[in-house]
PDB file of C-alpha atoms and ligand atoms in Angstrom:
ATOM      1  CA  UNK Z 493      15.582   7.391 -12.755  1.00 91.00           C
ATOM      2  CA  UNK Z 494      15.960   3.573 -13.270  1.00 97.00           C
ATOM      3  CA  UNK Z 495      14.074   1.018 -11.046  1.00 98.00           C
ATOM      4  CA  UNK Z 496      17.117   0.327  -9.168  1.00 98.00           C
ATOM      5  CA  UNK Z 497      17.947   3.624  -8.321  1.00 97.00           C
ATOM      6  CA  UNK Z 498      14.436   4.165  -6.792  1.00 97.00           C
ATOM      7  CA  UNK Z 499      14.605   0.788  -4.994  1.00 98.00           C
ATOM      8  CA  UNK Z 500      18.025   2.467  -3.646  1.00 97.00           C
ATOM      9  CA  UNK Z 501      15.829   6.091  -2.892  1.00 96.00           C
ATOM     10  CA  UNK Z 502      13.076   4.037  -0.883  1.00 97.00           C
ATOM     11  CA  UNK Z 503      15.789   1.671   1.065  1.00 97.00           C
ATOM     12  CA  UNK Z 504      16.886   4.977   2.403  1.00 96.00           C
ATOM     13  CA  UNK Z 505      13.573   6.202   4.246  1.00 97.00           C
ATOM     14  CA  UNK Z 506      12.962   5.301   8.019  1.00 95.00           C
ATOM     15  CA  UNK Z 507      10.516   2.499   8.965  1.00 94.00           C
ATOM     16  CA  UNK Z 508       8.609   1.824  11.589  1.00 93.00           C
ATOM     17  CA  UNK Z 509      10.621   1.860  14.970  1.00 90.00           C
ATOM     18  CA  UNK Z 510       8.468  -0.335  17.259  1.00 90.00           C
ATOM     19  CA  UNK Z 511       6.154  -1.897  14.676  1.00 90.00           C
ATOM     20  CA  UNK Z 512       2.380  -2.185  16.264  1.00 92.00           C
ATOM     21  CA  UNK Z 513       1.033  -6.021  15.842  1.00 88.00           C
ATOM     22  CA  UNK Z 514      -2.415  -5.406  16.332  1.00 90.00           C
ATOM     23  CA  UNK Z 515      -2.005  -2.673  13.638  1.00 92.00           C
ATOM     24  CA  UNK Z 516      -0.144  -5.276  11.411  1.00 90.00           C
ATOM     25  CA  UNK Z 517       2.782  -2.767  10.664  1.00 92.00           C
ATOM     26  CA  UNK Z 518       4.704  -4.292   8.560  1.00 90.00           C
ATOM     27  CA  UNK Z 519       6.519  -2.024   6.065  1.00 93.00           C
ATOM     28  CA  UNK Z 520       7.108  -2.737   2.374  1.00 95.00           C
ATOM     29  CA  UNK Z 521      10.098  -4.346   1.014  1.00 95.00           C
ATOM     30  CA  UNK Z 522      11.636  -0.953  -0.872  1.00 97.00           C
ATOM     31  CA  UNK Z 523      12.349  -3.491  -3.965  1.00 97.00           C
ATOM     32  CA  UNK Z 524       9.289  -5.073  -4.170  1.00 97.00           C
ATOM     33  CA  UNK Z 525       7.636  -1.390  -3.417  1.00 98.00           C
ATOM     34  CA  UNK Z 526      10.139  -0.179  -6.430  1.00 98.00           C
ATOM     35  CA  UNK Z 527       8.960  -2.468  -8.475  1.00 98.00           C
ATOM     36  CA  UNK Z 528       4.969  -2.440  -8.096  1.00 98.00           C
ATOM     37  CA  UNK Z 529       5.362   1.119  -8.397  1.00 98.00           C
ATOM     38  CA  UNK Z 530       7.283   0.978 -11.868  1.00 98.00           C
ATOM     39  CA  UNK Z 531       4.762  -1.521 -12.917  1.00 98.00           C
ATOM     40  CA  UNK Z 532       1.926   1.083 -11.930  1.00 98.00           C
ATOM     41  CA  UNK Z 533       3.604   3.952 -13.613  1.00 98.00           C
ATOM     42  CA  UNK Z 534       4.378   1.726 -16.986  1.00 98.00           C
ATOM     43  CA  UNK Z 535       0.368   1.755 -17.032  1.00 98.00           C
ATOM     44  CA  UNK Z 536      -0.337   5.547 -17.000  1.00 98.00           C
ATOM     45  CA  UNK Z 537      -1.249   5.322 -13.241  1.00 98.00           C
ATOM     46  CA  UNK Z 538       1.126   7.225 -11.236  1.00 98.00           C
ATOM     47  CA  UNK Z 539       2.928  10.512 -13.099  1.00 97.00           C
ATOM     48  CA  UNK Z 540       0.796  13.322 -12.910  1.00 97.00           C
ATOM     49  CA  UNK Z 541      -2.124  11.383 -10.734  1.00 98.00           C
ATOM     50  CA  UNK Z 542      -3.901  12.079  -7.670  1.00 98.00           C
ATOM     51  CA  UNK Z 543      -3.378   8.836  -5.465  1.00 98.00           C
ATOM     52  CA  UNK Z 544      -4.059   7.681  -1.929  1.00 98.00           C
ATOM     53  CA  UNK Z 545      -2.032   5.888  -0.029  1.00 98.00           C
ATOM     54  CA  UNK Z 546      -4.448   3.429   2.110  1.00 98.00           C
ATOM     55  CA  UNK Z 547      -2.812   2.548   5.443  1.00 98.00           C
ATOM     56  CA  UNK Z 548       0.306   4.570   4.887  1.00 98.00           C
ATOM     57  CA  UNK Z 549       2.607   3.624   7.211  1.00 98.00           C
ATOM     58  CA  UNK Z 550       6.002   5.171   7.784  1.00 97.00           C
ATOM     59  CA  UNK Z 551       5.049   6.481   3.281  1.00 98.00           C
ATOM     60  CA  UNK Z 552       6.811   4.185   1.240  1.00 98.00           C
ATOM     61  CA  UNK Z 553       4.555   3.643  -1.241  1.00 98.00           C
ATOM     62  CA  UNK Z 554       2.990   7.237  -1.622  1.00 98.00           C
ATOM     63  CA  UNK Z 555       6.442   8.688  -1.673  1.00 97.00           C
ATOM     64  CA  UNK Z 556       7.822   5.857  -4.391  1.00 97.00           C
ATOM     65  CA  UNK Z 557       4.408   7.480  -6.206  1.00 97.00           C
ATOM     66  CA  UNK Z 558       5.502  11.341  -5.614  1.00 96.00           C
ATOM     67  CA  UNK Z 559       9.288  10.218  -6.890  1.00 96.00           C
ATOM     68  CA  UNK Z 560       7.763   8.879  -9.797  1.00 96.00           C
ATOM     69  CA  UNK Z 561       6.085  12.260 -10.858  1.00 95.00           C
ATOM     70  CA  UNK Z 562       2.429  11.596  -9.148  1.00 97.00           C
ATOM     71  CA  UNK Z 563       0.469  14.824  -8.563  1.00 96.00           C
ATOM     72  CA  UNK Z 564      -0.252  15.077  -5.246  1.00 97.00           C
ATOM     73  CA  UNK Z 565      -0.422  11.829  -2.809  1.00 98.00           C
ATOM     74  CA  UNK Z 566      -3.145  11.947   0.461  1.00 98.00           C
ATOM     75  CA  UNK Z 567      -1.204   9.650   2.936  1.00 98.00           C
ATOM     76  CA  UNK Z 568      -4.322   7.696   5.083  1.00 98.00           C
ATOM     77  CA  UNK Z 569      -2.874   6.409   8.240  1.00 98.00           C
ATOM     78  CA  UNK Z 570      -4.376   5.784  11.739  1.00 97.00           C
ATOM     79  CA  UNK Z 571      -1.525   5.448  14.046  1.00 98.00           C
ATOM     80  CA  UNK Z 572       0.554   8.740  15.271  1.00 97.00           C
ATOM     81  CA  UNK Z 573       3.859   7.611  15.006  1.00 97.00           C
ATOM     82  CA  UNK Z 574       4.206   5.995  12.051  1.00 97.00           C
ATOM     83  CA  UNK Z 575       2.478   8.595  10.530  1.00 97.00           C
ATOM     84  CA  UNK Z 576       5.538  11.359  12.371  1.00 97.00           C
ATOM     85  CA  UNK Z 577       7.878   9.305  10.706  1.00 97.00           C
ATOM     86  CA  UNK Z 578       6.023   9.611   7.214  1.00 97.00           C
ATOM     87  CA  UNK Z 579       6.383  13.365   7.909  1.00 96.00           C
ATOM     88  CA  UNK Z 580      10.421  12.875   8.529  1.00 95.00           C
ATOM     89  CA  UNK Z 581      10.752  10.892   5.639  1.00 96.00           C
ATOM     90  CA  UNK Z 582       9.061  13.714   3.037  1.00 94.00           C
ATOM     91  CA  UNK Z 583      10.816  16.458   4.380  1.00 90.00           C
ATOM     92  CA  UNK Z 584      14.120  15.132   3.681  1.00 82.00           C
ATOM     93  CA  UNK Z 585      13.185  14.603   0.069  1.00 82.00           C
ATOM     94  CA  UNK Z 586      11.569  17.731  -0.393  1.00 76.00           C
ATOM     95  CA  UNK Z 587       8.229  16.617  -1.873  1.00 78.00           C
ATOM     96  CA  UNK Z 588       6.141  18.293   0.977  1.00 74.00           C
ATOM     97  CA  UNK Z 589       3.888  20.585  -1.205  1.00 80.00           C
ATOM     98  CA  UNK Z 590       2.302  17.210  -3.316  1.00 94.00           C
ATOM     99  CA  UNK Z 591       2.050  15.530   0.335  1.00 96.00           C
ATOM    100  CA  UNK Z 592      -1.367  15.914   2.346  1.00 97.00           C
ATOM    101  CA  UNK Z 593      -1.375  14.041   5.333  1.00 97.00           C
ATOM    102  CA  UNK Z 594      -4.646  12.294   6.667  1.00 98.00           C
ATOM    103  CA  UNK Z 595      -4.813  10.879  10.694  1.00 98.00           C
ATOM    104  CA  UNK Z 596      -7.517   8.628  10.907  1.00 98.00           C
ATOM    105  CA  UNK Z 597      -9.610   5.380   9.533  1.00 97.00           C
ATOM    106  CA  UNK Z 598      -9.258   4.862   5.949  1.00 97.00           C
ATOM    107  CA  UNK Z 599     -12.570   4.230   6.544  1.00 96.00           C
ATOM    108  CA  UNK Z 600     -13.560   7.527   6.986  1.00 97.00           C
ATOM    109  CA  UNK Z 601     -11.531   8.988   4.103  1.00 98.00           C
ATOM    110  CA  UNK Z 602     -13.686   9.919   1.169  1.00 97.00           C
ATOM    111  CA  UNK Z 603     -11.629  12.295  -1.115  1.00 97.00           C
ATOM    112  CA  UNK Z 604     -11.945  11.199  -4.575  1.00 97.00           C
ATOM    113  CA  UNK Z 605      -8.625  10.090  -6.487  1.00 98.00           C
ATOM    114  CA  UNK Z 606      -7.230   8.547  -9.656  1.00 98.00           C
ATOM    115  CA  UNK Z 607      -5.688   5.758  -7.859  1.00 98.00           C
ATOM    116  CA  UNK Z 608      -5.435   4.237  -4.852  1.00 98.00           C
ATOM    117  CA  UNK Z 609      -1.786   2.510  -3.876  1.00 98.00           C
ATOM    118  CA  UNK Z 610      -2.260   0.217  -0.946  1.00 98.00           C
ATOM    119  CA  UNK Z 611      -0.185  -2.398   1.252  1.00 97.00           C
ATOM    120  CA  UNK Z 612      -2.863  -2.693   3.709  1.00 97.00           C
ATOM    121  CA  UNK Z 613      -3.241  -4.836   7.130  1.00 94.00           C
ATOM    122  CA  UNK Z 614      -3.498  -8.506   5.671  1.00 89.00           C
ATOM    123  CA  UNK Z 615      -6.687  -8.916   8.067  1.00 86.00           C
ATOM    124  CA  UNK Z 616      -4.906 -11.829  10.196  1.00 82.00           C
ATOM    125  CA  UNK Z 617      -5.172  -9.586  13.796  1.00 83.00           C
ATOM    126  CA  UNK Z 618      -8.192  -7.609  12.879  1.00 82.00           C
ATOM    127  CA  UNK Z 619     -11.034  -9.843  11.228  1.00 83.00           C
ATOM    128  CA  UNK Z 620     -11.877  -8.658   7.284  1.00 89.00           C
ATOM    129  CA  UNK Z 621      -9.524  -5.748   7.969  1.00 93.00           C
ATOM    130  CA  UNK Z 622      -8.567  -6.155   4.450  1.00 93.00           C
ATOM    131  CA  UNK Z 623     -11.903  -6.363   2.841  1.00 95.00           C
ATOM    132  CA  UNK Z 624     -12.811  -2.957   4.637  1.00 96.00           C
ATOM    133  CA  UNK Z 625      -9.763  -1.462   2.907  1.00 98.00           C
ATOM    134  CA  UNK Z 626     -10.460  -2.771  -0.419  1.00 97.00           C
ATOM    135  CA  UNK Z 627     -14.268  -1.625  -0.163  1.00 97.00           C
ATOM    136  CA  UNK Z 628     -12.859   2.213   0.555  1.00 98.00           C
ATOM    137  CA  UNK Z 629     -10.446   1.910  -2.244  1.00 98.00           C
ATOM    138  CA  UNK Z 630     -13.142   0.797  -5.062  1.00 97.00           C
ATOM    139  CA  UNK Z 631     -15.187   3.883  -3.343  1.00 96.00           C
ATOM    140  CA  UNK Z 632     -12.920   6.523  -4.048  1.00 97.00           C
ATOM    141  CA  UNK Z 633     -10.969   5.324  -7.006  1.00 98.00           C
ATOM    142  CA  UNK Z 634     -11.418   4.097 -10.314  1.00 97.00           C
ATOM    143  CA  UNK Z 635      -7.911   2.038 -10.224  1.00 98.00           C
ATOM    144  CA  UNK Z 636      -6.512   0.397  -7.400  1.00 98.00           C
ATOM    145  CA  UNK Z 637      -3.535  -1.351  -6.305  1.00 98.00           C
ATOM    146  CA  UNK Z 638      -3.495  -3.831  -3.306  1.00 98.00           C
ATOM    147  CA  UNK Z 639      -1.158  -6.524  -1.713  1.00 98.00           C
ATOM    148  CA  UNK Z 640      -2.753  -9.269   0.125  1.00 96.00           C
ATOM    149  CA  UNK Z 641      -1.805 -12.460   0.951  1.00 95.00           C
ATOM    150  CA  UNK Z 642      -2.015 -14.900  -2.090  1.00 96.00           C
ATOM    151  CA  UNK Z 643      -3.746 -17.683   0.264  1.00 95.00           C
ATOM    152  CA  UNK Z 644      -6.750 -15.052  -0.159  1.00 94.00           C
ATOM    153  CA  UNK Z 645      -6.685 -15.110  -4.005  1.00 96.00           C
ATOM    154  CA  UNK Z 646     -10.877 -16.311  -4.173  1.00 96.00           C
ATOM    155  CA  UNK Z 647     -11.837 -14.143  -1.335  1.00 95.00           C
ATOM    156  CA  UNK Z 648     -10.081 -11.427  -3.509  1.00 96.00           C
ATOM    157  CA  UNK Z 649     -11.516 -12.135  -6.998  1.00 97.00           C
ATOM    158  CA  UNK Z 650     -15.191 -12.792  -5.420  1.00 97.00           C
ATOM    159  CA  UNK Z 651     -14.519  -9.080  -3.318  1.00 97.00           C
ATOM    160  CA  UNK Z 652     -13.579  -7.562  -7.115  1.00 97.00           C
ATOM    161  CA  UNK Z 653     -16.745  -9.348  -8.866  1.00 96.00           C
ATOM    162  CA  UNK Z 654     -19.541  -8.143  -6.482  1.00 95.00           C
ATOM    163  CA  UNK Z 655     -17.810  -4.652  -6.353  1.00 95.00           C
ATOM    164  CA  UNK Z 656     -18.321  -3.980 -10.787  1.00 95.00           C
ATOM    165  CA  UNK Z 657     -14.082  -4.129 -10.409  1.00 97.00           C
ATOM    166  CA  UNK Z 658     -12.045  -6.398 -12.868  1.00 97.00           C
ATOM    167  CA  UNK Z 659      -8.821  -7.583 -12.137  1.00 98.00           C
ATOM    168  CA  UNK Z 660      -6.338  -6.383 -15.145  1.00 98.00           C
ATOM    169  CA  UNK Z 661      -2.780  -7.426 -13.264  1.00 98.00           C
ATOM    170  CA  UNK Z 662      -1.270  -9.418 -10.888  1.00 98.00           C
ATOM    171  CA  UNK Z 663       2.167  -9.943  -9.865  1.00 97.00           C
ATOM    172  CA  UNK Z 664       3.650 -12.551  -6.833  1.00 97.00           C
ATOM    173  CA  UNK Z 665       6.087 -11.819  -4.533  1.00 97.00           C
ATOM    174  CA  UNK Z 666       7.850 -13.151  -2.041  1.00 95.00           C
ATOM    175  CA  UNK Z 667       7.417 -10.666   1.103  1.00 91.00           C
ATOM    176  CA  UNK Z 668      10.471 -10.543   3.726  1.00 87.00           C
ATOM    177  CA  UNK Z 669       8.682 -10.648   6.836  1.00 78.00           C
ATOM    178  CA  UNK Z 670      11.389  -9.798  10.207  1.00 67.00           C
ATOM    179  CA  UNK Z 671      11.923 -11.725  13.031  1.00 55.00           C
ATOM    180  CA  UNK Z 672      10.386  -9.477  15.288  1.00 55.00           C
ATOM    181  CA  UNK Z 673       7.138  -9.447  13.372  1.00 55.00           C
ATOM    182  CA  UNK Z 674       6.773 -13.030  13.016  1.00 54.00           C
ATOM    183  CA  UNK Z 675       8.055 -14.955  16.664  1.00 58.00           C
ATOM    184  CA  UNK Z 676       9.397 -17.388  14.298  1.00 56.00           C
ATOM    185  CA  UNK Z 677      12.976 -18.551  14.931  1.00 60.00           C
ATOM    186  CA  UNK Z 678      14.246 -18.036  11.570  1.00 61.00           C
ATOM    187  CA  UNK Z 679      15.843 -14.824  10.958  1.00 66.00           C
ATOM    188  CA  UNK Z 680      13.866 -13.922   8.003  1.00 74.00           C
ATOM    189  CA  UNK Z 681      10.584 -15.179   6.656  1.00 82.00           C
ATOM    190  CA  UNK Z 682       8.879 -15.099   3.322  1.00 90.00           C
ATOM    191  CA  UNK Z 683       5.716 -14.851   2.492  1.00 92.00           C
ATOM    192  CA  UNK Z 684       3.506 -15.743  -0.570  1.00 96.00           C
ATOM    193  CA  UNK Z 685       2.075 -12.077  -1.242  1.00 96.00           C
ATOM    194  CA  UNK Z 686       0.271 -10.626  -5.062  1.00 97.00           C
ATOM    195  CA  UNK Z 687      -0.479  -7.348  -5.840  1.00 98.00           C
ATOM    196  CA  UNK Z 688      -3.683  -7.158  -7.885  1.00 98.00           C
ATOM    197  CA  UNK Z 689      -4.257  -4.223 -10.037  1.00 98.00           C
ATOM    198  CA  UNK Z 690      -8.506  -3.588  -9.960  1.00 98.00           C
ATOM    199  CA  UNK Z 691     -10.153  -1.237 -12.423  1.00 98.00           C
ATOM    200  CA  UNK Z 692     -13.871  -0.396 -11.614  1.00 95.00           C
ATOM    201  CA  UNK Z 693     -15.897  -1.022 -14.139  1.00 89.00           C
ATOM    202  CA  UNK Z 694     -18.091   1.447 -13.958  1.00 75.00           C
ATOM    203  CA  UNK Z 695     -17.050   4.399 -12.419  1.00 69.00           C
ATOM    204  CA  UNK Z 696     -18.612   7.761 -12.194  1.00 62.00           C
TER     205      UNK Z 696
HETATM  206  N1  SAH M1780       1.652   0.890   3.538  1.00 82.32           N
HETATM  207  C1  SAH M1780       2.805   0.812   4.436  1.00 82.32           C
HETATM  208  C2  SAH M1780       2.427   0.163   5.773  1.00 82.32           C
HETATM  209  C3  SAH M1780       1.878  -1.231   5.704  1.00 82.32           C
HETATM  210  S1  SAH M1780       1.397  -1.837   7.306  1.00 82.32           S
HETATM  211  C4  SAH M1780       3.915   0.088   3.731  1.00 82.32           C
HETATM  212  O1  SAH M1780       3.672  -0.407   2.645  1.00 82.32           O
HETATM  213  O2  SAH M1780       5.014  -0.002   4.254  1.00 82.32           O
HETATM  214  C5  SAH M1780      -0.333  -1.400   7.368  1.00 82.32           C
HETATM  215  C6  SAH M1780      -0.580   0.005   7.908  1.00 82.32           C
HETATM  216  O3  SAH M1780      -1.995   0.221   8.008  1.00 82.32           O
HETATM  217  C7  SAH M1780      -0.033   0.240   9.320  1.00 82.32           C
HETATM  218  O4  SAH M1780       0.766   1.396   9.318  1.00 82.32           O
HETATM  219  C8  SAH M1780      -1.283   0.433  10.193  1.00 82.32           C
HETATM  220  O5  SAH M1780      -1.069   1.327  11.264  1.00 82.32           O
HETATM  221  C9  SAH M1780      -2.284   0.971   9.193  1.00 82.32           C
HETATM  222  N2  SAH M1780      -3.692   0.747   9.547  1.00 82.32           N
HETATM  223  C10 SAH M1780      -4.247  -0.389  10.039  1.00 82.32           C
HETATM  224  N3  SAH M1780      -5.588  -0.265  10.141  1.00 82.32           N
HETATM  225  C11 SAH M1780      -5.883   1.008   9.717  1.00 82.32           C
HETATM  226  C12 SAH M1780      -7.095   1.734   9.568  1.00 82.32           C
HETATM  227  N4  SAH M1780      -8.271   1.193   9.870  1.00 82.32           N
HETATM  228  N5  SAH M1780      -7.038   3.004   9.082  1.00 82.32           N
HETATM  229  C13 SAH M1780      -5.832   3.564   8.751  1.00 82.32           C
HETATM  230  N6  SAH M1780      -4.666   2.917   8.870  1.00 82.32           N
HETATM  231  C14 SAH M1780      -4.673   1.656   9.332  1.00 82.32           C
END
């Protein structure tokens, strides 16, 4: 498997049908999912690990994760239908015994993992949205991955400093946000997004 060719894999699955804007669905890019998932793996922190999914969505992210070789992947979502079409997209790559699905709050989701994996509401509709995810994550993982917007860089790197987590990585991307999300005239929008790689520094 090259990076392409899971890029390719994840451009295949089904995405949200009538994405919910107070629920800030807004699906993953599946190159810019490919490729925060290779970085991940290149670090020892998806083959043969137990990861969460935070916000799940229609699974890109968890399922990149269970292509890659992780262990078993708990998808976290709160809304029904995305999560039916999560479902739809495992079964037709045949990965359904590593996939437990979770309805509900990521809030209330307290399994322990080895890493979480997360492309979570960027907090614009629902206040601090995204400091409620990140808060979960550093309480049930010792390694987490999150995209948030870059404009939220300090908020981010004071949220890691009071929570014992260090920032290791970071990459930038430029997220391809669709019409329909955005009201915006232009067909497609980008966005100024990082993914920060967090590892707890003390963990027990
Ligand atoms: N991770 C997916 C979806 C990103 S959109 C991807 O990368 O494509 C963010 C997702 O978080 C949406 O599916 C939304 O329904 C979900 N969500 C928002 N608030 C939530 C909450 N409190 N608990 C669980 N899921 C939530």
């Amino acid at each position: 498997m090259t990076k392409t060719q899971l890029a390719v894999e994840l451009s295949r699955l089904k995405t949200f049908q009538k994405p919910k804007m107070y629920l800030e669905q807004y699906p993953t890019d599946s190159e810019i999912a490919a490729d925060m998932l290779w970085s991940a793996d290149m670090q020892g922190d998806i083959e043969g690990k137990v990861i969460a999914d935070l916000g799940a969505g229609t699974g890109i992210l968890g399922i990149g994760a269970l292509i890659l070789g992780a262990k078993k992947v708990f998808f976290v979502e709160k809304d029904t239908t995305a999560m039916a079409i999560a479902r739809e997209n495992i079964k037709n790559i045949d990965f359904s015994k590593e996939a437990v699905f979770v309805e509900g709050d990521v809030k209330s989701f307290n399994e322990k993992v080895d890493v979480v994996i997360m492309n979570p509401p960027f907090g614009t509709k629902e206040k601090h949205v995204d400091k409620e995810f990140l808060l979960q994550a550093f309480k049930i993982a010792e390694v987490v991955y999150s995209f948030h917007k870059l404009e939220t860089k300090e908020f981010i790197q004071k949220l890691a400093e009071s929570n014992q987590a260090a920032i290791t990585h970071f990459w930038s991307f430029k997220f391809p946000l669709r019409a329909s999300m955005t009201h915006h005239r232009k067909k497609v929008e980008k966005i100024d997004v990082g993914c920060w790689r967090f590892k707890r520094k003390v963990y027990k």
